[in-house]
Short mmCIF file of C-alpha atoms and ligand atoms in Angstrom, two decimals:
data_model
loop_
_atom_site.label_atom_id
_atom_site.label_comp_id
_atom_site.label_asym_id
_atom_site.label_seq_id
_atom_site.Cartn_x
_atom_site.Cartn_y
_atom_site.Cartn_z
CA PRO A 90 138.06 141.13 149.82
CA CYS A 91 141.16 139.02 149.31
CA THR A 92 143.91 140.39 147.06
CA LEU A 93 147.13 138.88 145.77
CA GLY A 94 149.19 141.58 147.49
CA GLY A 95 152.73 141.45 146.14
CA TYR A 96 152.36 138.10 144.40
CA PRO A 97 152.66 138.03 140.61
CA SER A 98 149.44 137.68 138.62
CA TYR A 99 150.73 134.83 136.46
CA ALA A 100 153.51 132.32 137.01
CA LEU A 101 155.16 130.14 134.38
CA ASN A 102 156.18 126.73 135.64
CA ILE A 103 159.41 126.56 133.64
CA SER A 104 160.76 123.34 132.18
CA SER A 105 163.06 124.60 129.40
CA VAL A 106 165.38 127.45 128.46
CA ALA A 107 163.19 128.27 125.45
CA GLN A 108 160.24 128.95 127.74
CA ILE A 109 162.33 131.45 129.70
CA GLN A 110 163.40 133.16 126.47
CA LEU A 111 159.75 133.45 125.42
CA ALA A 112 158.77 134.92 128.79
CA VAL A 113 161.64 137.41 128.73
CA ASN A 114 160.87 138.56 125.18
CA PHE A 115 157.14 138.76 125.90
CA ALA A 116 157.62 140.82 129.07
CA ARG A 117 160.13 143.15 127.41
CA HIS A 118 157.92 143.78 124.36
CA SER A 119 154.74 144.16 126.42
CA ARG A 120 156.45 146.26 129.11
CA ILE A 121 155.04 144.19 131.92
CA ARG A 122 156.84 143.50 135.14
CA LEU A 123 158.86 140.28 135.21
CA VAL A 124 159.77 138.45 138.41
CA ILE A 125 162.17 135.54 138.80
CA LYS A 126 161.11 133.15 141.50
CA ASN A 127 163.01 130.08 142.59
CA THR A 128 162.17 128.92 146.14
CA GLY A 129 160.63 132.24 147.17
CA HIS A 130 162.85 132.17 150.28
CA ASP A 131 163.96 135.74 149.91
CA PHE A 132 163.47 137.70 153.14
CA ASN A 133 162.92 141.02 151.43
CA GLY A 134 160.41 140.47 148.66
CA ARG A 135 162.99 140.20 145.91
CA SER A 136 161.04 137.37 144.28
CA ALA A 137 157.68 139.16 144.50
CA GLY A 138 155.93 141.84 142.44
CA ALA A 139 152.27 142.77 142.07
CA GLY A 140 150.82 142.38 138.61
CA ALA A 141 153.96 140.67 137.33
CA LEU A 142 154.61 137.65 135.18
CA ALA A 143 156.75 135.23 137.19
CA VAL A 144 159.33 132.86 135.79
CA TRP A 145 159.25 130.01 138.32
CA THR A 146 162.44 127.96 138.07
CA HIS A 147 161.68 125.44 140.82
CA HIS A 148 161.42 122.42 138.51
CA LEU A 149 164.78 122.88 136.78
CA LYS A 150 166.22 120.03 138.84
CA ASP A 151 168.99 118.53 136.69
CA ILE A 152 172.14 117.52 138.53
CA ARG A 153 175.05 116.30 136.40
CA VAL A 154 178.47 115.30 137.71
CA ILE A 155 181.33 116.31 135.38
CA GLU A 156 184.28 114.03 136.05
CA LYS A 157 186.90 116.14 134.28
CA TYR A 158 186.05 119.80 134.06
CA ALA A 159 188.83 121.91 132.60
CA SER A 160 188.50 125.68 132.76
CA PRO A 161 189.79 127.50 129.66
CA SER A 162 192.81 129.05 131.38
CA SER A 163 193.55 125.85 133.31
CA SER A 164 192.88 127.61 136.60
CA TYR A 165 190.77 124.60 137.59
CA SER A 166 190.68 121.06 136.41
CA GLY A 167 188.89 118.35 138.30
CA ARG A 168 185.43 117.25 139.33
CA ALA A 169 182.49 119.60 139.02
CA VAL A 170 178.73 119.49 139.27
CA LYS A 171 176.31 121.25 136.94
CA ILE A 172 172.94 121.99 138.52
CA GLY A 173 169.70 123.40 137.18
CA ALA A 174 168.35 126.67 138.56
CA GLY A 175 165.79 124.93 140.79
CA VAL A 176 168.10 122.58 142.70
CA GLN A 177 167.86 122.98 146.48
CA ALA A 178 170.52 122.37 149.12
CA PHE A 179 169.21 118.99 150.25
CA GLU A 180 169.14 117.73 146.65
CA LEU A 181 172.70 118.85 145.97
CA TYR A 182 173.99 117.24 149.18
CA GLU A 183 172.10 114.00 148.51
CA ALA A 184 173.76 113.89 145.08
CA GLY A 185 177.12 114.51 146.76
CA LYS A 186 176.59 111.57 149.07
CA LYS A 187 175.51 109.35 146.20
CA HIS A 188 178.30 110.31 143.78
CA GLY A 189 181.08 110.87 146.32
CA PHE A 190 181.68 114.62 146.34
CA THR A 191 181.31 117.53 148.75
CA ALA A 192 179.73 120.76 147.49
CA VAL A 193 179.70 124.22 149.03
CA GLY A 194 176.04 125.15 149.56
CA GLY A 195 173.82 126.64 152.24
CA GLU A 196 173.16 125.39 155.74
CA GLY A 197 169.43 125.88 155.08
CA LYS A 198 167.96 122.63 153.83
CA THR A 199 165.51 124.03 151.33
CA VAL A 200 167.35 127.13 150.10
CA GLY A 201 167.82 127.21 146.32
CA ILE A 202 171.49 126.98 145.38
CA ALA A 203 171.64 128.41 141.86
CA GLY A 204 169.35 131.45 142.26
CA GLY A 205 169.47 134.24 144.83
CA TYR A 206 171.75 132.27 147.15
CA VAL A 207 174.83 131.98 144.93
CA ALA A 208 174.16 135.35 143.29
CA GLY A 209 174.34 137.00 146.72
CA GLY A 210 177.58 135.25 147.70
CA GLY A 211 176.02 132.40 149.66
CA HIS A 212 177.47 131.32 152.99
CA SER A 213 177.99 127.67 153.81
CA PRO A 214 179.00 125.37 156.66
CA LEU A 215 182.17 124.89 154.57
CA SER A 216 182.95 128.59 154.04
CA SER A 217 185.67 128.81 156.68
CA ILE A 218 187.75 126.37 154.64
CA TYR A 219 186.54 126.84 151.05
CA GLY A 220 185.01 130.35 150.93
CA LEU A 221 181.54 131.29 149.71
CA ALA A 222 179.41 129.40 147.19
CA ALA A 223 180.05 132.17 144.64
CA ASP A 224 183.78 131.39 144.88
CA GLN A 225 183.18 127.85 143.62
CA VAL A 226 181.42 128.76 140.37
CA LEU A 227 183.03 127.67 137.11
CA ALA A 228 180.23 128.68 134.74
CA PHE A 229 176.71 130.08 134.51
CA GLU A 230 174.17 129.65 131.74
CA ILE A 231 171.79 132.57 131.60
CA VAL A 232 168.99 134.12 129.54
CA LEU A 233 169.72 137.85 129.20
CA ALA A 234 167.22 140.71 129.01
CA ASP A 235 167.41 140.74 125.20
CA GLY A 236 166.45 137.05 125.15
CA ARG A 237 169.89 135.67 124.27
CA PHE A 238 171.01 132.48 126.03
CA VAL A 239 174.71 132.72 126.87
CA THR A 240 177.42 131.13 128.98
CA ALA A 241 179.45 133.22 131.41
CA ARG A 242 182.75 131.78 132.57
CA GLU A 243 186.47 132.35 132.29
CA GLY A 244 187.22 133.46 128.73
CA GLU A 245 183.55 133.96 127.82
CA ASN A 246 181.42 136.93 128.91
CA GLU A 247 183.92 137.51 131.70
CA GLU A 248 182.46 140.75 133.03
CA LEU A 249 179.10 139.03 133.44
CA PHE A 250 180.84 136.04 135.05
CA TRP A 251 182.44 138.44 137.55
CA ALA A 252 179.12 140.16 138.33
CA LEU A 253 176.99 137.03 138.72
CA ARG A 254 179.28 135.83 141.51
CA GLY A 255 178.11 138.11 144.33
CA GLY A 256 176.38 140.98 142.52
CA GLY A 257 172.88 139.75 143.42
CA GLY A 258 170.02 137.95 141.67
CA ALA A 259 167.29 139.36 139.43
CA THR A 260 169.69 141.83 137.84
CA TYR A 261 171.34 140.62 134.63
CA GLY A 262 169.14 137.75 133.52
CA VAL A 263 167.59 134.42 134.43
CA VAL A 264 170.30 131.94 135.38
CA THR A 265 169.34 128.49 134.12
CA SER A 266 172.30 126.46 135.40
CA VAL A 267 175.44 126.81 137.50
CA THR A 268 178.57 124.65 137.36
CA PHE A 269 180.47 124.41 140.63
CA ARG A 270 183.82 122.89 141.48
CA VAL A 271 183.43 120.16 144.09
CA TYR A 272 185.67 118.59 146.73
CA PRO A 273 186.41 115.07 147.90
CA VAL A 274 184.24 113.36 150.49
CA MET A 275 185.04 114.64 153.98
CA ARG A 276 184.08 113.64 157.47
CA ALA A 277 182.43 116.25 159.66
CA THR A 278 180.94 116.68 163.11
CA ALA A 279 177.98 118.82 164.13
CA VAL A 280 177.31 119.70 167.77
CA GLN A 281 174.19 121.07 169.43
CA PHE A 282 173.71 122.38 172.96
CA SER A 283 172.04 125.20 174.80
CA PHE A 284 172.12 127.09 178.07
CA ALA A 285 169.82 129.60 179.69
CA SER A 286 169.67 132.01 182.56
CA ASN A 287 167.24 131.38 185.36
CA SER A 288 168.06 134.08 187.86
CA THR A 289 164.59 134.27 189.37
CA GLY A 290 164.53 130.49 189.89
CA GLY A 291 167.95 130.41 191.58
CA GLY A 292 169.76 129.02 188.52
CA VAL A 293 172.29 130.67 186.22
CA SER A 294 172.31 134.42 186.82
CA THR A 295 171.80 136.84 183.97
CA GLU A 296 175.33 138.12 184.53
CA ALA A 297 176.78 134.62 184.29
CA PHE A 298 174.70 133.96 181.16
CA TRP A 299 176.12 137.01 179.38
CA GLY A 300 179.58 136.13 180.68
CA GLY A 301 179.23 132.73 179.03
CA VAL A 302 178.17 134.26 175.72
CA ARG A 303 180.95 136.85 175.91
CA ALA A 304 183.48 134.07 176.57
CA TYR A 305 182.40 132.42 173.32
CA PHE A 306 183.27 135.57 171.36
CA ASP A 307 186.91 135.15 172.46
CA TYR A 308 187.12 131.98 170.35
CA PHE A 309 185.68 133.37 167.12
CA ILE A 310 189.03 133.88 165.40
CA PRO A 311 190.66 130.57 166.42
CA ASN A 312 187.49 128.62 165.66
CA THR A 313 187.28 129.93 162.11
CA GLU A 314 191.00 129.36 161.69
CA ALA A 315 190.28 125.75 162.60
CA GLY A 316 187.85 125.73 159.65
CA THR A 317 184.62 125.64 161.64
CA TYR A 318 181.29 127.41 161.19
CA SER A 319 178.65 127.92 163.80
CA TYR A 320 175.02 128.94 163.72
CA PHE A 321 173.62 130.10 167.04
CA SER A 322 170.69 132.05 168.43
CA ILE A 323 170.15 134.18 171.53
CA ALA A 324 166.72 135.32 172.67
CA GLY A 325 164.72 136.28 175.71
CA THR A 326 162.56 133.67 177.38
CA GLN A 327 160.82 136.00 179.85
CA PRO A 328 161.71 139.48 181.10
CA GLY A 329 165.38 139.46 182.15
CA GLU A 330 166.00 135.81 181.21
CA PHE A 331 167.74 134.54 178.08
CA VAL A 332 168.59 131.36 176.20
CA PHE A 333 171.55 130.54 173.96
CA ASN A 334 171.14 127.78 171.37
CA MET A 335 174.03 126.31 169.41
CA LEU A 336 172.11 125.24 166.34
CA PRO A 337 174.88 123.69 165.55
CA PHE A 338 178.61 124.18 165.76
CA PHE A 339 179.91 122.55 162.57
CA ALA A 340 183.42 121.14 162.23
CA PRO A 341 184.42 119.99 158.72
CA ASN A 342 187.17 117.36 158.54
CA MET A 343 186.96 116.73 162.29
CA THR A 344 186.09 113.72 164.39
CA GLU A 345 183.93 113.94 167.48
CA VAL A 346 187.03 113.86 169.70
CA GLU A 347 188.76 116.63 167.75
CA THR A 348 185.62 118.76 167.82
CA ALA A 349 185.21 118.28 171.57
CA GLU A 350 188.87 119.26 172.01
CA LEU A 351 188.34 122.47 170.05
CA LEU A 352 185.26 123.38 172.10
CA ARG A 353 186.82 122.45 175.43
CA PRO A 354 188.28 125.87 176.42
CA TRP A 355 184.92 127.59 176.00
CA LEU A 356 183.00 124.77 177.70
CA ASP A 357 185.50 125.04 180.58
CA ASP A 358 184.78 128.77 180.76
CA LEU A 359 181.07 127.99 180.95
CA GLU A 360 181.66 125.48 183.71
CA GLY A 361 183.70 128.09 185.60
CA LEU A 362 180.68 130.38 185.42
CA GLY A 363 178.43 127.66 186.81
CA ILE A 364 176.81 126.97 183.44
CA GLY A 365 176.41 123.29 182.68
CA VAL A 366 175.92 122.21 179.08
CA ASP A 367 175.26 118.83 177.59
CA PRO A 368 176.58 118.81 174.01
CA VAL A 369 175.13 116.30 171.57
CA TYR A 370 177.60 115.31 168.84
CA PHE A 371 176.65 114.20 165.33
CA PRO A 372 179.82 112.80 163.75
CA ALA A 373 179.66 111.33 160.25
CA ASP A 374 182.05 110.08 157.59
CA ASN A 375 180.48 112.40 155.01
CA PHE A 376 179.29 116.00 154.92
CA HIS A 377 175.66 115.20 154.12
CA ASP A 378 175.00 113.09 157.19
CA ALA A 379 176.60 115.50 159.69
CA TRP A 380 174.81 118.46 158.06
CA ASP A 381 171.47 116.65 157.92
CA ALA A 382 171.62 115.63 161.58
CA GLY A 383 172.96 118.94 162.84
CA PHE A 384 171.03 121.69 161.06
CA PRO A 385 167.37 122.49 161.67
CA LEU A 386 164.68 122.50 159.00
CA GLU A 387 163.85 126.19 159.15
CA ALA A 388 160.39 127.63 158.65
CA VAL A 389 159.96 129.90 155.66
CA GLY A 390 157.61 132.80 155.16
CA GLY A 391 155.41 134.67 157.57
CA SER A 392 155.04 138.37 158.10
CA ALA A 393 155.51 138.58 161.85
CA ALA A 394 159.17 139.64 161.90
CA LYS A 395 161.71 141.86 160.13
CA THR A 396 165.42 141.14 159.93
CA GLY A 397 168.56 143.22 159.63
CA ALA A 398 172.19 142.14 159.53
CA ARG A 399 175.86 143.09 159.81
CA LEU A 400 179.14 141.50 158.80
CA PHE A 401 181.26 142.47 161.80
CA PRO A 402 184.92 142.87 160.87
CA ARG A 403 187.62 140.70 162.33
CA LYS A 404 189.51 143.77 163.53
CA ASN A 405 186.76 144.31 166.14
CA TRP A 406 188.09 141.14 167.77
CA GLU A 407 191.67 142.31 167.89
CA ASP A 408 191.19 144.89 170.61
CA GLU A 409 189.46 144.16 173.92
CA GLY A 410 187.75 147.56 174.13
CA THR A 411 186.32 147.35 170.60
CA LEU A 412 185.19 143.79 171.19
CA ASN A 413 183.38 144.81 174.37
CA ALA A 414 181.70 147.69 172.53
CA THR A 415 180.70 145.26 169.75
CA PHE A 416 179.32 142.83 172.29
CA ASP A 417 177.31 145.58 174.01
CA ALA A 418 175.87 146.65 170.64
CA ILE A 419 174.85 143.05 169.95
CA ARG A 420 173.30 142.66 173.42
CA TYR A 421 171.18 145.77 173.03
CA PRO A 422 168.48 144.43 170.65
CA ILE A 423 168.31 141.11 172.50
CA GLU A 424 167.67 142.91 175.78
CA GLY A 425 165.11 145.01 173.92
CA GLY A 426 163.04 141.94 173.02
CA GLY A 427 164.67 140.97 169.73
CA MET A 428 166.11 137.70 168.58
CA PHE A 429 169.72 137.30 167.51
CA LEU A 430 171.09 134.85 164.98
CA GLY A 431 174.85 134.55 164.63
CA PHE A 432 177.15 132.79 162.22
CA ASN A 433 180.79 132.52 163.28
CA ILE A 434 182.37 132.23 159.86
CA ALA A 435 185.38 133.37 157.87
CA ALA A 436 184.83 133.57 154.14
CA PRO A 437 188.08 134.10 152.32
CA GLY A 438 188.61 130.34 152.28
CA ARG A 439 191.98 128.87 153.09
CA GLY A 440 193.42 129.05 149.59
CA GLY A 441 192.35 132.65 148.96
CA PHE A 442 189.42 133.70 146.81
CA PRO A 443 188.85 134.59 143.16
CA ASP A 444 188.21 138.13 141.94
CA ASN A 445 184.44 138.35 141.81
CA ALA A 446 181.60 140.67 142.85
CA VAL A 447 181.23 139.34 146.40
CA ASN A 448 180.74 142.10 148.97
CA PRO A 449 184.25 142.94 150.29
CA ALA A 450 182.83 142.93 153.83
CA TRP A 451 182.50 139.15 153.53
CA ARG A 452 186.26 138.74 153.21
CA ASP A 453 186.94 140.45 156.47
CA THR A 454 184.32 139.12 158.86
CA VAL A 455 184.21 136.56 161.65
CA LEU A 456 180.55 137.19 162.49
CA HIS A 457 177.55 137.41 160.20
CA ALA A 458 174.96 138.72 162.65
CA ILE A 459 171.21 138.96 162.20
CA ALA A 460 168.78 140.88 164.42
CA VAL A 461 165.11 139.99 164.25
CA ILE A 462 162.39 142.31 165.49
CA ILE A 463 159.04 140.71 166.19
CA LEU A 464 155.94 142.41 164.80
CA PRO A 465 153.11 141.39 167.12
CA ASP A 466 150.70 144.07 165.93
CA PRO A 467 149.84 143.48 162.25
CA SER A 468 148.60 147.02 161.56
CA PRO A 469 150.83 148.74 158.96
CA GLU A 470 151.40 151.75 161.24
CA ALA A 471 152.59 149.54 164.11
CA ILE A 472 154.86 147.55 161.79
CA ALA A 473 156.39 150.77 160.43
CA VAL A 474 157.30 151.89 163.97
CA GLN A 475 159.05 148.59 164.69
CA SER A 476 160.72 148.60 161.29
CA GLU A 477 162.23 152.03 161.89
CA LYS A 478 163.36 150.93 165.34
CA LEU A 479 165.23 147.96 163.89
CA THR A 480 166.95 150.06 161.23
CA MET A 481 167.64 153.31 163.03
CA ASP A 482 168.13 152.22 166.63
CA TRP A 483 169.23 148.56 166.86
CA LEU A 484 171.19 148.37 163.62
CA GLN A 485 172.55 151.90 163.88
CA ARG A 486 174.38 150.74 167.00
CA TRP A 487 175.82 147.87 164.98
CA ARG A 488 176.89 150.25 162.21
CA ASP A 489 178.42 152.64 164.74
CA VAL A 490 180.79 149.97 166.05
CA SER A 491 181.70 148.73 162.55
CA PRO A 492 182.13 151.78 160.31
CA GLY A 493 182.84 150.89 156.68
CA ALA A 494 181.75 147.25 157.08
CA GLY A 495 178.70 145.84 155.32
CA ALA A 496 175.82 143.40 155.48
CA TYR A 497 174.95 140.15 153.72
CA MET A 498 172.42 141.25 151.10
CA SER A 499 170.35 138.06 151.23
CA GLU A 500 169.66 138.17 154.97
CA ALA A 501 169.76 141.91 155.56
CA ASP A 502 167.46 144.85 156.19
CA VAL A 503 165.31 145.93 153.24
CA THR A 504 165.43 149.50 154.58
CA GLU A 505 169.23 149.53 155.09
CA PRO A 506 170.30 153.18 154.62
CA ASP A 507 173.20 152.87 152.17
CA VAL A 508 172.64 149.65 150.27
CA GLN A 509 175.24 150.30 147.59
CA GLN A 510 178.05 150.52 150.14
CA SER A 511 176.68 148.01 152.57
CA PHE A 512 175.53 145.15 150.28
CA TYR A 513 177.98 145.58 147.39
CA GLY A 514 180.90 147.75 148.53
CA ASP A 515 181.70 151.20 147.15
CA SER A 516 184.60 149.76 145.18
CA LYS A 517 182.34 147.33 143.28
CA TYR A 518 178.98 149.05 142.88
CA PRO A 519 179.86 151.36 139.94
CA ARG A 520 181.17 148.42 137.93
CA LEU A 521 178.03 146.36 138.67
CA TYR A 522 175.80 149.29 137.74
CA ALA A 523 177.63 149.94 134.46
CA LEU A 524 177.14 146.31 133.43
CA LYS A 525 173.47 146.50 134.42
CA LYS A 526 173.00 149.51 132.10
CA LYS A 527 174.77 147.71 129.30
CA LEU A 528 172.99 144.35 129.50
CA ASP A 529 169.56 145.47 130.67
CA PRO A 530 168.93 149.01 129.37
CA TYR A 531 165.20 148.20 129.48
CA GLY A 532 165.19 147.67 133.24
CA LEU A 533 163.47 144.34 132.70
CA PHE A 534 164.96 142.78 135.82
CA TYR A 535 164.18 144.56 139.05
CA ALA A 536 164.26 143.60 142.71
CA PRO A 537 164.29 145.80 145.81
CA THR A 538 167.91 146.61 146.82
CA ALA A 539 169.24 144.99 143.60
CA VAL A 540 171.79 146.78 141.41
CA GLY A 541 169.88 149.42 139.42
CA SER A 542 166.88 149.40 141.79
CA GLU A 543 167.57 153.07 142.55
CA ASP A 544 166.16 153.86 139.09
CA TRP A 545 162.70 152.56 140.07
CA TYR A 546 160.06 153.03 142.74
CA VAL A 547 156.96 151.15 143.81
CA THR A 548 153.78 153.17 144.24
CA ASP A 549 151.56 153.27 147.34
CA GLN A 550 154.23 152.83 149.99
CA ILE A 551 154.15 153.55 153.71
CA GLU A 552 157.43 154.88 155.08
CA TRP A 553 159.49 152.12 156.73
CA LEU A 554 157.21 149.45 155.29
CA PRO A 555 158.29 148.78 151.73
CA THR A 556 156.16 146.26 149.86
CA GLN A 557 155.92 145.00 146.30
CA ASN A 558 152.15 145.56 146.29
CA GLY A 559 152.12 148.69 144.13
CA ARG A 560 153.06 149.51 140.54
CA LEU A 561 156.71 149.57 139.54
CA CYS A 562 157.61 152.92 137.93
CA ARG A 563 160.76 154.56 136.61
CA VAL A 564 162.10 157.34 138.84
C1 LIG B 220 165.04 128.67 155.26
C2 LIG B 220 166.15 129.53 154.72
C3 LIG B 220 167.45 129.08 154.80
C4 LIG B 220 168.50 129.84 154.29
N1 LIG B 220 169.77 129.38 154.39
C5 LIG B 220 170.80 130.11 153.90
C6 LIG B 220 172.15 129.66 153.99
O1 LIG B 220 172.42 128.60 154.51
N2 LIG B 220 173.13 130.43 153.48
C7 LIG B 220 172.86 131.62 152.87
O2 LIG B 220 173.80 132.28 152.41
N3 LIG B 220 171.60 132.08 152.76
C8 LIG B 220 170.57 131.36 153.26
N4 LIG B 220 169.29 131.84 153.17
C9 LIG B 220 169.06 133.12 152.49
C10 LIG B 220 168.95 132.87 151.00
O3 LIG B 220 170.22 132.82 150.42
C11 LIG B 220 168.13 133.99 150.34
O4 LIG B 220 166.82 133.96 150.86
C12 LIG B 220 168.13 133.85 148.83
O5 LIG B 220 167.59 135.03 148.28
C13 LIG B 220 167.33 132.65 148.38
O6 LIG B 220 167.47 132.46 147.01
P1 LIG B 220 166.37 131.58 146.23
O7 LIG B 220 166.73 131.62 144.81
O8 LIG B 220 166.25 130.27 146.91
O9 LIG B 220 165.01 132.37 146.57
P2 LIG B 220 164.02 133.32 145.75
O10 LIG B 220 163.26 134.08 146.78
O11 LIG B 220 163.22 132.54 144.79
O12 LIG B 220 164.97 134.29 144.93
C14 LIG B 220 165.81 135.23 145.58
C15 LIG B 220 166.27 136.31 144.60
O13 LIG B 220 167.06 135.72 143.57
C16 LIG B 220 166.45 135.93 142.30
N5 LIG B 220 166.60 134.68 141.54
C17 LIG B 220 166.14 133.46 141.88
N6 LIG B 220 166.46 132.57 140.93
C18 LIG B 220 167.14 133.25 139.98
C19 LIG B 220 167.72 132.87 138.74
N7 LIG B 220 167.65 131.62 138.29
N8 LIG B 220 168.35 133.83 138.01
C20 LIG B 220 168.43 135.10 138.45
N9 LIG B 220 167.89 135.51 139.61
C21 LIG B 220 167.25 134.59 140.37
C22 LIG B 220 164.99 136.25 142.60
O14 LIG B 220 164.39 137.02 141.58
C23 LIG B 220 165.12 137.02 143.89
O15 LIG B 220 165.49 138.35 143.61
C24 LIG B 220 168.23 131.09 153.68
C25 LIG B 220 166.91 131.55 153.60
C26 LIG B 220 165.88 130.79 154.12
C27 LIG B 220 164.48 131.31 154.06
#
């Protein structure tokens, strides 16, 4: 028979704050599980929960430009945009094009901006110049676990304001709107190209292929210092053969000529290795058009893969031996049949960053790396074997070459061994947990790996295969 699995039993299609308050009060009084769902994009089931009541924020689509926002302490005055909890990246960027502003949001076209994305930090094609999405927030409006509707910003609920910027979603309440600072219109250029090995067919040898990828790593620091962001993948095509896809390289504030100039040293290296590439440039006089042309529309959902991630620290690039060890650790899962997704990014932003709950590992990285293990056999036992392999073999090698670093909570491994250190940072977790206890003593908001999740467990689990299909119980 069909079952709902980890999906909630009922979902409320929310159109007002009052409806959220009713749902929160009802769930708290009735002691039923409450789930907040925005796009449902979460990789790790954080917007799922069997038997739950879901608050579905998708239709909170208001976008309002504020011409003169002034923060209480005058730390910011200028243009801002206030968006409802359901606004997605493409909607925010379309509004930016229409009203003449540039906003820091995701590369993913359909990702929700005001929910799990910004709560987790949120990386952006503009992060190497402006920082993370969480760094742009001026104010949140939120329904708390006790049903109160409050604002969190400078001078008002400041501890909550700190925590909501990086401390993760589904923890302190249901965010109903976020106000972001915005930037002037900027030109940008996106570039796509790919290269592959074809050693059996007499083309690029496997050695030359890896040499070409390794050469790229030498430009990670200068490229982020130039303000760029790249999104690339590496995967096997057949045994012993690989393909690299630049999905794109994204250069804010740069023309096509300037972008080509920045890429030239690496493209020359590739040519020297006998690897020909044919870059396609998408220059535009505004962010939206370059982003829209350059980034793929990614598929969402599916149960045929598991992901894990690491924010590799910049210091690994400062010593040849450590960089080679890092590169070998990254190669290992790809040669073992996995897929690799990389983001060359620096996230302090050029003007520094505010004090917020963002994972400290974000401030120190030049590579947000994702490993994907494919799960061809759908039996739970077979999935558990692959899941353990990803966590304890592939990703352990990544952890071994980056001790003390972390992982981006929203694209990481649901079975990561030390989530508190890795997703939040040891220096920040106790503060986040104390606020959780204060604002949500009921434990109304729960999500796997979220702050306070260690106080709960889900029944009927198979080791290495956590699901949200069971009952949620207090430890
Ligand atoms: C196609 C795709 C593209 C992506 N692109 C990017 C990218 O460019 N940059 C990046 O950093 N990440 C990206 N991600 C990862 C993304 O940030 C996470 O999946 C994130 O959790 C999505 O948040 P959501 O609110 O859209 O999704 P959901 O799955 O609906 O929610 C995620 C979590 O946030 C909670 N939540 C949602 N709304 C609220 C709210 N209003 N108040 C409180 N909690 C809430 C949910 O309960 C859940 O725990 C992408 C993911 C996908 C699938």
